[in-house]
Coordinates of C-alpha atoms and ligand atoms in Angstrom, one line a residue:
M7 CA 16.3 6.4 -10.5
Q8 CA 14.3 7.4 -12.8
R9 CA 12.6 4.4 -15.0
Q10 CA 12.9 5.2 -18.8
E11 CA 9.4 5.6 -20.4
W12 CA 8.5 4.5 -24.2
R13 CA 8.9 7.7 -25.8
S14 CA 5.1 6.7 -28.1
K15 CA 2.0 3.9 -26.7
I16 CA 3.4 3.3 -31.0
G17 CA 6.4 2.4 -29.6
F18 CA 5.9 -0.3 -27.1
I19 CA 4.1 -2.1 -29.8
L20 CA 6.2 -1.9 -32.3
A21 CA 8.8 -3.2 -30.0
A22 CA 6.3 -5.8 -28.1
S23 CA 5.3 -6.6 -32.0
G24 CA 8.6 -6.2 -32.8
S25 CA 9.1 -8.9 -30.0
A26 CA 6.1 -11.8 -30.8
I27 CA 6.9 -10.9 -34.3
G28 CA 10.4 -13.3 -35.4
L29 CA 11.8 -16.4 -36.1
G30 CA 8.7 -18.6 -35.4
N31 CA 6.2 -16.2 -37.1
I32 CA 7.7 -17.5 -40.7
V33 CA 8.9 -20.6 -40.8
F34 CA 8.9 -22.8 -37.3
F35 CA 4.7 -22.1 -37.7
S36 CA 4.7 -22.7 -41.1
A37 CA 7.0 -25.7 -40.1
N38 CA 4.8 -26.6 -37.3
A39 CA 1.3 -26.5 -39.5
Y40 CA 3.2 -29.0 -42.2
K41 CA 4.3 -31.6 -39.1
F42 CA 0.6 -31.2 -37.7
G43 CA -1.5 -32.1 -40.5
A44 CA -1.6 -28.1 -42.3
G45 CA -4.4 -26.8 -41.9
A46 CA -5.7 -28.9 -39.3
F47 CA -2.9 -27.5 -37.1
Y48 CA -5.4 -23.8 -37.1
L49 CA -7.7 -25.5 -35.0
P50 CA -5.6 -25.7 -31.8
Y51 CA -3.6 -23.0 -32.7
L52 CA -6.6 -21.0 -32.2
I53 CA -7.6 -22.5 -29.0
A54 CA -4.3 -22.4 -27.7
L55 CA -4.1 -19.0 -28.4
I56 CA -7.7 -17.6 -27.5
A57 CA -7.1 -20.0 -23.9
V58 CA -4.2 -19.4 -22.9
G59 CA -2.0 -16.4 -25.4
I60 CA -4.6 -13.9 -24.6
P61 CA -5.1 -14.6 -20.9
V62 CA -1.2 -14.8 -20.7
M63 CA -0.8 -12.0 -22.7
L64 CA -2.4 -9.1 -20.2
L65 CA -1.2 -11.0 -17.6
E66 CA 2.2 -10.0 -18.6
F67 CA 1.3 -7.6 -18.9
G68 CA -0.2 -6.2 -16.0
V69 CA 2.4 -7.4 -13.8
G70 CA 5.2 -5.9 -15.3
N71 CA 2.4 -2.3 -15.9
Y72 CA 1.5 -2.7 -11.8
W73 CA 4.8 -2.3 -10.4
S74 CA 6.3 -1.0 -12.9
R75 CA 9.3 -3.3 -12.7
A76 CA 11.2 -5.8 -14.0
F77 CA 9.5 -9.5 -13.9
P78 CA 11.3 -11.5 -11.1
Q79 CA 10.7 -7.8 -8.8
A80 CA 7.5 -7.6 -9.7
M81 CA 6.6 -11.6 -9.2
G82 CA 8.2 -11.4 -6.1
K83 CA 5.5 -8.6 -5.1
I84 CA 3.3 -11.1 -5.3
G85 CA 5.0 -15.1 -4.6
G86 CA 7.5 -13.2 -2.7
K87 CA 10.8 -15.2 -2.4
V88 CA 9.2 -17.9 -5.1
G89 CA 7.2 -15.5 -6.5
E90 CA 10.9 -13.8 -7.7
M91 CA 12.6 -17.3 -8.1
V92 CA 10.0 -18.2 -10.7
G93 CA 10.9 -14.9 -12.4
W94 CA 14.7 -15.1 -12.3
W95 CA 13.4 -18.3 -13.7
A96 CA 11.4 -17.5 -17.0
L97 CA 14.7 -14.9 -17.8
L98 CA 17.4 -17.3 -17.6
N99 CA 15.5 -20.3 -19.1
A100 CA 14.3 -17.3 -22.1
L101 CA 18.5 -16.5 -22.2
F102 CA 18.8 -20.4 -23.0
I103 CA 16.7 -20.0 -25.2
T104 CA 18.0 -16.2 -26.4
M105 CA 21.5 -18.4 -27.2
Y106 CA 20.9 -20.6 -29.4
Y107 CA 18.0 -18.2 -31.2
V108 CA 21.0 -15.8 -32.0
T109 CA 23.1 -18.7 -33.3
I110 CA 20.7 -19.4 -35.3
L111 CA 20.6 -15.6 -36.8
G112 CA 24.2 -15.6 -36.8
W113 CA 23.1 -18.8 -39.7
V114 CA 21.5 -16.5 -41.4
L115 CA 23.4 -13.4 -41.5
G116 CA 25.9 -16.3 -43.1
M117 CA 23.9 -17.3 -45.5
L118 CA 22.1 -13.1 -46.4
I119 CA 26.4 -12.8 -47.7
K120 CA 26.4 -16.8 -49.5
S121 CA 23.3 -15.2 -51.3
I122 CA 24.6 -12.2 -52.0
S123 CA 27.6 -14.0 -53.2
G124 CA 25.7 -16.3 -55.0
E125 CA 27.5 -19.5 -53.7
L126 CA 23.9 -20.7 -52.6
W127 CA 22.3 -20.5 -56.3
L128 CA 25.1 -22.5 -57.5
P129 CA 24.0 -26.2 -57.8
A130 CA 26.7 -27.8 -55.1
V131 CA 28.9 -26.9 -53.0
S132 CA 32.6 -29.0 -52.3
L133 CA 32.8 -30.3 -48.2
P134 CA 36.4 -31.6 -47.4
A135 CA 35.8 -31.3 -43.8
F136 CA 32.4 -34.4 -45.0
A137 CA 33.1 -37.8 -46.3
F138 CA 30.6 -37.7 -49.5
P139 CA 31.4 -39.7 -52.1
D140 CA 32.6 -37.0 -54.1
G141 CA 33.6 -34.1 -51.7
K142 CA 30.3 -32.4 -52.8
L143 CA 26.7 -31.9 -51.3
A144 CA 24.0 -29.7 -53.3
N145 CA 22.5 -26.6 -52.7
P146 CA 21.1 -25.1 -50.4
Y147 CA 22.1 -27.8 -47.9
G148 CA 26.1 -27.8 -49.0
S149 CA 26.0 -24.3 -48.6
F150 CA 25.1 -24.1 -45.1
F151 CA 27.0 -27.5 -44.2
A152 CA 29.4 -24.9 -45.1
L153 CA 29.3 -22.4 -43.3
I154 CA 27.7 -23.8 -39.5
S155 CA 31.6 -26.3 -39.9
S156 CA 33.3 -23.6 -40.3
W157 CA 35.0 -21.2 -38.1
F158 CA 33.3 -18.2 -39.9
N159 CA 29.7 -18.6 -38.2
V160 CA 31.1 -17.9 -35.2
L161 CA 31.9 -14.6 -36.8
F162 CA 29.2 -14.5 -37.6
V163 CA 27.4 -15.2 -35.1
S164 CA 29.1 -12.7 -32.3
L165 CA 28.0 -10.0 -35.2
V166 CA 24.4 -10.6 -34.5
W167 CA 25.2 -10.1 -30.6
A168 CA 27.0 -6.8 -31.5
F169 CA 24.0 -5.7 -32.9
N170 CA 21.9 -7.1 -30.6
I171 CA 24.3 -4.5 -27.7
L172 CA 23.3 -1.3 -30.4
L173 CA 19.7 -2.3 -30.5
V174 CA 19.5 -1.8 -26.1
V175 CA 22.3 -0.1 -25.4
K176 CA 20.3 3.0 -24.2
G177 CA 17.1 1.3 -23.3
T178 CA 14.2 1.7 -25.0
R179 CA 15.0 5.0 -26.7
S180 CA 18.2 2.9 -28.9
I181 CA 15.2 0.5 -28.6
E182 CA 12.5 2.1 -30.8
A183 CA 14.5 3.7 -32.7
G184 CA 15.5 -0.1 -34.3
V185 CA 11.6 -1.0 -34.4
K186 CA 10.2 1.7 -36.0
I187 CA 12.9 1.3 -39.0
M188 CA 12.8 -2.5 -38.9
M189 CA 9.0 -3.4 -38.3
P190 CA 7.5 -1.8 -41.0
L191 CA 10.5 -2.7 -43.8
M192 CA 9.3 -6.3 -42.4
W193 CA 5.9 -5.9 -43.2
L194 CA 7.2 -4.6 -46.2
F195 CA 9.2 -7.6 -46.8
M196 CA 6.8 -10.2 -45.9
L197 CA 3.8 -8.6 -48.3
V198 CA 6.3 -9.1 -51.2
L199 CA 6.9 -12.8 -50.7
L200 CA 3.7 -13.2 -50.1
F201 CA 2.6 -11.6 -53.4
R202 CA 5.2 -13.6 -55.2
G203 CA 4.2 -16.7 -53.9
I204 CA 0.7 -16.3 -54.3
T205 CA 1.3 -15.3 -58.2
L206 CA 3.1 -18.2 -59.2
P207 CA 1.5 -20.7 -61.5
D208 CA 0.0 -22.5 -58.8
G209 CA 0.0 -20.9 -56.2
I210 CA -2.3 -19.8 -55.1
N211 CA -3.1 -24.0 -54.2
G212 CA -0.2 -23.1 -52.6
F213 CA -3.7 -21.8 -49.7
F214 CA -5.8 -24.3 -50.5
M215 CA -3.0 -26.8 -49.2
L216 CA -3.0 -25.2 -45.9
M217 CA -6.1 -25.2 -46.2
T218 CA -7.4 -28.4 -46.2
P219 CA -7.4 -29.8 -43.0
D220 CA -5.8 -33.3 -41.6
F221 CA -8.5 -33.4 -38.9
S222 CA -7.6 -37.1 -37.9
V223 CA -4.5 -35.6 -36.3
L224 CA -6.4 -34.1 -33.5
S225 CA -6.5 -36.8 -31.3
N226 CA -3.2 -36.7 -31.4
P227 CA -1.5 -35.4 -28.0
Q228 CA 2.1 -34.4 -29.9
V229 CA -0.1 -31.3 -32.3
W230 CA -1.4 -30.1 -29.2
Q231 CA 1.7 -29.1 -27.2
G232 CA 3.4 -28.2 -30.3
A233 CA -0.1 -25.4 -30.6
F234 CA 0.6 -24.8 -27.1
S235 CA 4.5 -24.2 -27.2
Q236 CA 4.2 -22.4 -30.5
I237 CA 1.8 -20.0 -28.8
F238 CA 3.4 -19.1 -26.0
F239 CA 7.3 -18.8 -28.5
T240 CA 4.8 -16.1 -30.9
L241 CA 3.3 -14.6 -28.7
S242 CA 7.0 -14.1 -26.5
L243 CA 5.3 -15.6 -23.2
G244 CA 7.3 -16.8 -20.3
F245 CA 10.0 -15.5 -21.1
G246 CA 9.3 -12.7 -19.0
V247 CA 9.9 -9.9 -21.9
M248 CA 6.3 -8.6 -22.1
A249 CA 6.7 -7.6 -18.3
A250 CA 9.4 -5.6 -18.4
Y251 CA 8.4 -3.7 -21.9
A252 CA 4.6 -2.7 -19.8
S253 CA 6.4 -2.0 -17.0
Y254 CA 8.2 1.2 -18.9
L255 CA 4.4 2.2 -19.4
P256 CA 2.8 5.0 -18.0
K257 CA -0.3 3.9 -15.9
K258 CA -2.8 5.0 -17.6
T259 CA -2.5 2.2 -20.7
D260 CA -5.7 0.3 -22.2
H261 CA -4.3 -3.3 -21.6
T262 CA -7.0 -5.2 -23.3
T263 CA -6.6 -3.0 -26.8
N264 CA -3.0 -3.3 -26.4
T265 CA -2.8 -7.4 -26.1
I266 CA -5.6 -6.8 -29.1
I267 CA -3.2 -5.4 -31.8
V268 CA 0.1 -6.9 -30.5
A269 CA -1.2 -10.9 -30.8
G270 CA -3.6 -9.7 -33.5
M271 CA -0.5 -8.1 -35.9
N272 CA 2.2 -11.0 -34.8
C273 CA -0.7 -13.7 -35.2
S274 CA -2.1 -11.8 -39.1
F275 CA 1.8 -11.8 -40.1
E276 CA 2.0 -15.7 -38.6
M277 CA -1.1 -15.8 -41.8
I278 CA 0.8 -14.7 -44.2
A279 CA 4.2 -16.3 -43.9
G280 CA 3.0 -19.6 -43.7
L281 CA 0.9 -18.6 -46.8
A282 CA 3.5 -17.2 -48.9
V283 CA 5.8 -20.5 -47.9
F284 CA 3.5 -22.9 -48.4
A285 CA 2.3 -21.6 -51.4
L286 CA 6.3 -22.6 -52.4
L287 CA 6.2 -25.3 -51.5
F288 CA 3.1 -26.1 -53.3
V289 CA 4.8 -24.4 -56.6
F290 CA 7.2 -26.6 -56.8
S291 CA 6.2 -29.3 -54.9
L292 CA 8.5 -30.0 -52.4
T293 CA 8.2 -32.2 -48.9
P294 CA 9.3 -30.8 -45.9
K295 CA 11.3 -32.9 -43.8
A296 CA 9.2 -30.5 -41.0
S297 CA 12.2 -29.3 -38.9
T298 CA 12.1 -25.5 -38.3
L299 CA 15.3 -25.4 -39.2
S300 CA 15.1 -27.3 -42.3
M301 CA 12.1 -24.8 -43.5
M302 CA 14.4 -22.1 -42.7
F303 CA 17.9 -23.2 -44.2
F304 CA 16.6 -26.4 -47.2
I305 CA 13.2 -25.8 -48.3
V306 CA 12.8 -22.0 -48.7
P307 CA 15.8 -21.5 -50.3
Q308 CA 15.4 -24.2 -52.9
G309 CA 12.0 -23.1 -53.5
L310 CA 13.4 -19.8 -53.9
S311 CA 16.1 -21.0 -56.3
K312 CA 13.8 -21.7 -58.9
L313 CA 12.9 -18.4 -60.3
S314 CA 14.7 -18.7 -62.6
G315 CA 16.7 -14.9 -62.7
T316 CA 15.2 -13.2 -59.6
A317 CA 16.7 -15.8 -56.9
Q318 CA 19.5 -14.1 -55.5
I319 CA 16.3 -11.0 -55.6
F320 CA 14.0 -12.2 -52.8
G321 CA 17.0 -14.8 -52.1
V322 CA 18.4 -12.0 -50.3
L323 CA 14.5 -10.4 -49.2
F324 CA 14.0 -13.5 -47.4
F325 CA 17.2 -13.4 -44.9
T326 CA 17.2 -9.4 -44.4
L327 CA 13.8 -10.5 -43.8
L328 CA 14.0 -13.4 -41.3
L329 CA 17.2 -11.5 -40.0
M330 CA 15.2 -8.3 -38.5
A331 CA 12.0 -10.0 -37.4
G332 CA 15.0 -12.0 -35.4
L333 CA 16.8 -9.3 -34.0
S334 CA 14.0 -7.5 -32.9
S335 CA 13.2 -10.2 -30.6
S336 CA 16.5 -11.0 -28.8
I337 CA 16.3 -7.7 -28.2
S338 CA 13.5 -7.4 -26.4
L339 CA 14.9 -10.7 -24.3
I340 CA 18.7 -8.3 -23.4
E341 CA 16.4 -5.8 -22.1
A342 CA 14.6 -7.8 -20.0
M343 CA 17.2 -9.5 -18.5
T344 CA 19.6 -6.3 -18.3
S345 CA 15.9 -4.5 -16.9
A346 CA 15.7 -6.9 -14.0
L347 CA 19.8 -6.7 -13.2
I348 CA 19.3 -3.1 -12.7
D349 CA 16.8 -2.8 -10.6
K350 CA 17.5 -5.3 -8.3
F351 CA 21.4 -4.6 -8.2
R352 CA 21.2 -1.5 -9.2
W353 CA 23.9 -1.6 -11.4
R354 CA 24.8 1.2 -13.9
R355 CA 23.1 0.1 -17.4
L356 CA 26.4 0.0 -19.8
P357 CA 27.6 -2.3 -17.9
T358 CA 24.9 -4.7 -17.2
V359 CA 24.4 -5.3 -21.2
I360 CA 27.0 -5.8 -21.4
T361 CA 27.6 -8.7 -18.2
V362 CA 24.1 -10.1 -20.0
S363 CA 25.7 -9.9 -23.8
I364 CA 28.6 -12.3 -23.0
I365 CA 27.2 -15.3 -21.1
G366 CA 24.9 -15.2 -23.8
I367 CA 28.0 -15.0 -26.6
L368 CA 29.6 -18.2 -25.3
G369 CA 26.6 -19.6 -24.8
S370 CA 25.5 -18.8 -29.0
I371 CA 29.1 -20.3 -29.7
A372 CA 28.8 -23.8 -28.1
C373 CA 25.3 -24.3 -30.3
A374 CA 27.9 -22.8 -33.5
L375 CA 30.8 -25.2 -32.7
P376 CA 31.5 -25.7 -36.8
V377 CA 33.3 -29.3 -34.8
V378 CA 32.1 -31.7 -37.5
I379 CA 31.2 -35.5 -35.5
D380 CA 28.8 -37.5 -37.9
K381 CA 30.6 -37.4 -41.7
T382 CA 28.2 -38.6 -43.4
L383 CA 25.2 -36.3 -42.2
K384 CA 22.7 -38.9 -40.9
N385 CA 21.5 -36.8 -38.1
N386 CA 23.4 -32.5 -37.4
G387 CA 26.9 -33.2 -38.6
T388 CA 28.2 -30.6 -36.3
L389 CA 28.5 -30.3 -32.2
G390 CA 27.3 -27.1 -32.3
L391 CA 24.2 -27.8 -34.3
T392 CA 23.6 -31.1 -31.4
I393 CA 24.2 -29.2 -28.7
L394 CA 21.8 -26.1 -30.4
D395 CA 18.6 -29.3 -30.7
L396 CA 19.3 -30.0 -27.1
I397 CA 18.9 -27.7 -25.8
D398 CA 16.1 -26.9 -27.8
H399 CA 14.2 -29.6 -26.3
Y400 CA 14.7 -28.8 -23.2
A401 CA 14.3 -25.0 -22.7
Y402 CA 11.4 -24.7 -25.9
T403 CA 9.3 -27.2 -25.2
Y404 CA 9.2 -27.4 -21.5
G405 CA 10.7 -24.9 -20.5
L406 CA 8.5 -22.0 -21.9
L407 CA 5.3 -23.6 -20.8
L408 CA 6.6 -24.6 -16.8
V409 CA 6.7 -21.1 -16.7
G410 CA 3.0 -20.3 -18.1
L411 CA 2.5 -22.5 -15.0
F412 CA 3.8 -21.3 -12.6
E413 CA 3.1 -17.6 -13.5
A414 CA -0.3 -18.9 -13.9
I415 CA 0.0 -20.0 -10.5
I416 CA 1.3 -17.4 -8.5
V417 CA -0.3 -14.8 -9.9
G418 CA -4.3 -16.8 -9.4
W419 CA -3.6 -18.8 -5.9
F420 CA -0.8 -16.1 -4.1
F421 CA -2.4 -12.3 -5.3
P422 CA -6.6 -11.7 -6.0
V423 CA -6.4 -12.2 -9.8
S424 CA -9.5 -9.8 -9.0
K425 CA -7.5 -6.6 -7.9
L426 CA -5.0 -7.2 -11.3
R427 CA -7.9 -7.7 -12.9
E428 CA -9.8 -4.5 -11.7
F429 CA -6.8 -2.8 -12.9
L430 CA -6.4 -4.1 -16.7
N431 CA -9.9 -2.9 -17.0
Q432 CA -9.0 0.7 -15.0
N433 CA -8.8 2.4 -18.6
S434 CA -9.1 -0.1 -21.0
K435 CA -12.3 0.0 -23.1
I436 CA -13.1 -3.4 -23.7
K437 CA -13.1 -4.9 -19.7
L438 CA -12.6 -8.4 -18.8
G439 CA -15.4 -10.8 -17.1
R440 CA -14.6 -12.9 -14.1
W441 CA -13.5 -15.4 -16.7
F442 CA -9.7 -13.8 -16.5
D443 CA -9.6 -14.8 -13.1
V444 CA -11.9 -18.9 -13.6
S445 CA -9.5 -18.9 -16.4
I446 CA -6.0 -17.6 -15.0
K447 CA -6.7 -19.8 -11.3
Y448 CA -8.0 -23.2 -12.6
I449 CA -8.0 -22.9 -16.8
I450 CA -3.9 -22.0 -18.1
P451 CA -3.0 -24.4 -15.3
L452 CA -5.0 -27.1 -15.9
I453 CA -4.8 -27.3 -19.4
I454 CA -0.1 -27.1 -19.3
L455 CA -0.1 -29.8 -16.5
S456 CA -2.1 -32.2 -19.1
L457 CA 0.3 -31.1 -21.8
L458 CA 3.3 -31.9 -19.6
A459 CA 2.4 -35.2 -18.2
G460 CA 1.6 -35.9 -21.6
G461 CA 4.4 -34.4 -23.3
I462 CA 6.8 -36.6 -20.5
I463 CA 4.2 -40.3 -21.4
S464 CA 5.8 -39.7 -25.0
E465 CA 9.2 -39.1 -24.0
F466 CA 9.4 -42.2 -21.5
E467 CA 7.2 -44.2 -25.1
R468 CA 10.1 -42.3 -27.6
G469 CA 12.3 -44.5 -25.1
S470 CA 15.3 -43.4 -22.3
L471 CA 16.7 -39.4 -22.8
Y472 CA 16.3 -37.7 -26.3
G473 CA 19.8 -38.4 -26.9
S474 CA 18.0 -41.6 -28.9
D475 CA 16.8 -39.0 -31.7
F476 CA 20.7 -38.9 -32.3
E477 CA 23.9 -40.8 -33.7
L478 CA 25.8 -39.5 -31.4
G479 CA 29.1 -41.0 -32.0
G480 CA 31.6 -40.3 -29.6
F481 CA 29.2 -37.8 -27.5
R482 CA 26.8 -39.7 -26.4
A483 CA 26.9 -38.6 -22.7
L484 CA 25.6 -34.9 -24.2
P485 CA 21.8 -35.4 -24.2
L486 CA 22.1 -35.8 -20.1
A487 CA 25.5 -33.3 -20.1
M488 CA 22.8 -30.9 -21.3
A489 CA 20.3 -31.6 -19.6
L490 CA 22.2 -30.9 -16.3
L491 CA 23.3 -27.9 -18.3
W492 CA 19.7 -26.5 -18.1
A493 CA 18.7 -27.8 -14.7
V494 CA 21.3 -26.3 -13.1
G495 CA 22.1 -22.6 -15.1
T496 CA 17.7 -22.3 -14.7
F497 CA 17.1 -23.8 -11.1
G498 CA 20.7 -22.4 -9.4
G499 CA 20.5 -19.6 -10.9
A500 CA 17.5 -18.4 -10.1
L501 CA 17.9 -19.7 -6.9
V502 CA 21.0 -17.8 -6.3
L503 CA 19.9 -14.2 -7.7
T504 CA 16.9 -14.6 -6.0
L505 CA 18.6 -14.7 -2.3
I506 CA 21.2 -12.7 -3.5
K507 CA 21.8 -9.5 -1.8
K508 CA 20.0 -6.5 -3.9
G509 CA 22.2 -3.1 -4.7
E510 CA 21.2 0.0 -2.0
K511 CA 23.2 2.1 -4.2
N512 CA 21.2 4.8 -5.7
E513 CA 17.6 3.2 -4.0
K514 CA 15.6 6.2 -2.2
Ligands
LIG27 N1 8.3 -14.6 -31.0 C1 9.5 -15.0 -31.0 C2 9.1 -15.9 -32.0 O1 8.5 -15.9 -33.0 C3 10.7 -15.6 -30.1 C4 11.5 -14.7 -29.0 C5 9.8 -14.1 -28.2 C6 12.6 -14.4 -28.4 N2 11.3 -13.2 -27.3 C7 12.6 -13.2 -27.4 C8 14.0 -15.2 -29.0 C9 13.7 -14.1 -27.5 C10 14.7 -15.2 -28.2 C11 14.9 -14.2 -27.6 O2 10.5 -15.4 -32.8

């Protein structure tokens, strides 16, 4: 079977940077930066980018392009069955992330509609499903909880899945067409928002707020774990998607230049977004409860609502930007999973995309379940949001780092890394030195192992299973159930997919 190829170099760059630039850049970065001492977050962030981000991106590009196979098959060429299993595990973990990521995108779509209809800009919204004294909740909180406690949000989530399917149904063809429209618009919208932010009276002080480091946080291991997880997530590493995208490249590719361009575009987008968000925070002296979702659905809309007269325009711009940025990311995982299944089982594309999407939709709906379990909103409000938070905890906090650890060990120890380096250098203007081998073999595994150890220790310090952070009402078993679902879904699924016999049809 003829493997697809990108139509142009720019198509690949746009698709790979589209995968990288997502919700992570626009809101998660600012939320993390705020939580971890604003400017002080830059230092761990830059260290994470250079020590782990760049080498792992080179590794994933190299592995995918060298064997021209999706991630599990390429890893299988290196590490046999274990390698293949790591590849599937990465994709399944990323599928969990995609499930709730698309749920969030469904909410972005819902909020976009509410900002067009004007509901988001009213002072308050009535929320009969919750127990508030006068039955109302101030905006933007009101609009958001009205959205996620209604079955409409399930409809929005399904719609976003439909957009995803349309964008991957023709593989690189439809992806290329999609990102060629979305990426320039995203940059434009982001620059407009930045301009609006820093030209607000005092807006430039947000810049200073972001640039004023609080170095005392650097001794906090959570800051470091936050920075490294953010780097994996924002650069789309540990998802298996960069390998899949690189497998559609011709062999004569300048991988180091591509890595610098993709990582550079991603991180500059992140900085610009950070400045725009911090300008809003500063001007309206908002103090965020630093969670990623609150930044997106509460803090930024709250700031925008104070732009008298133009709130609606900028609100629509902001949510459209989020939707495009998110879509160009989520399609990358659907494509990576699809190409892995096609490579293994020789299925046809359309049924494969549909199969992946049906599993994804079910997960996204679980994260959107509008059942109110916490009527006074002490915590998460709905069952869906609680499930979302729990899955995020396992798949994001631990999953991505684990994939990074496994891939570095397999490529570093079961394969001559120098051979991968020579391959990466073949057509590249900037040549990688021996530091690359040292980094993959020793430095990255050591860094990730210490982060994971730190994470597990702090988990114990906070007391029992993660669930202790939640007021779960009658749902106390939920954290355990989600941990099991994630572990069995990823490990069990990867085992089955590895051991199952591959399809022979169409095999040359
Ligand atoms: N890099 C994206 C971001 O910063 C996240 C992401 C990458 C992603 N690939 C993905 C999310 C696949 C879901 C599915 O937001």
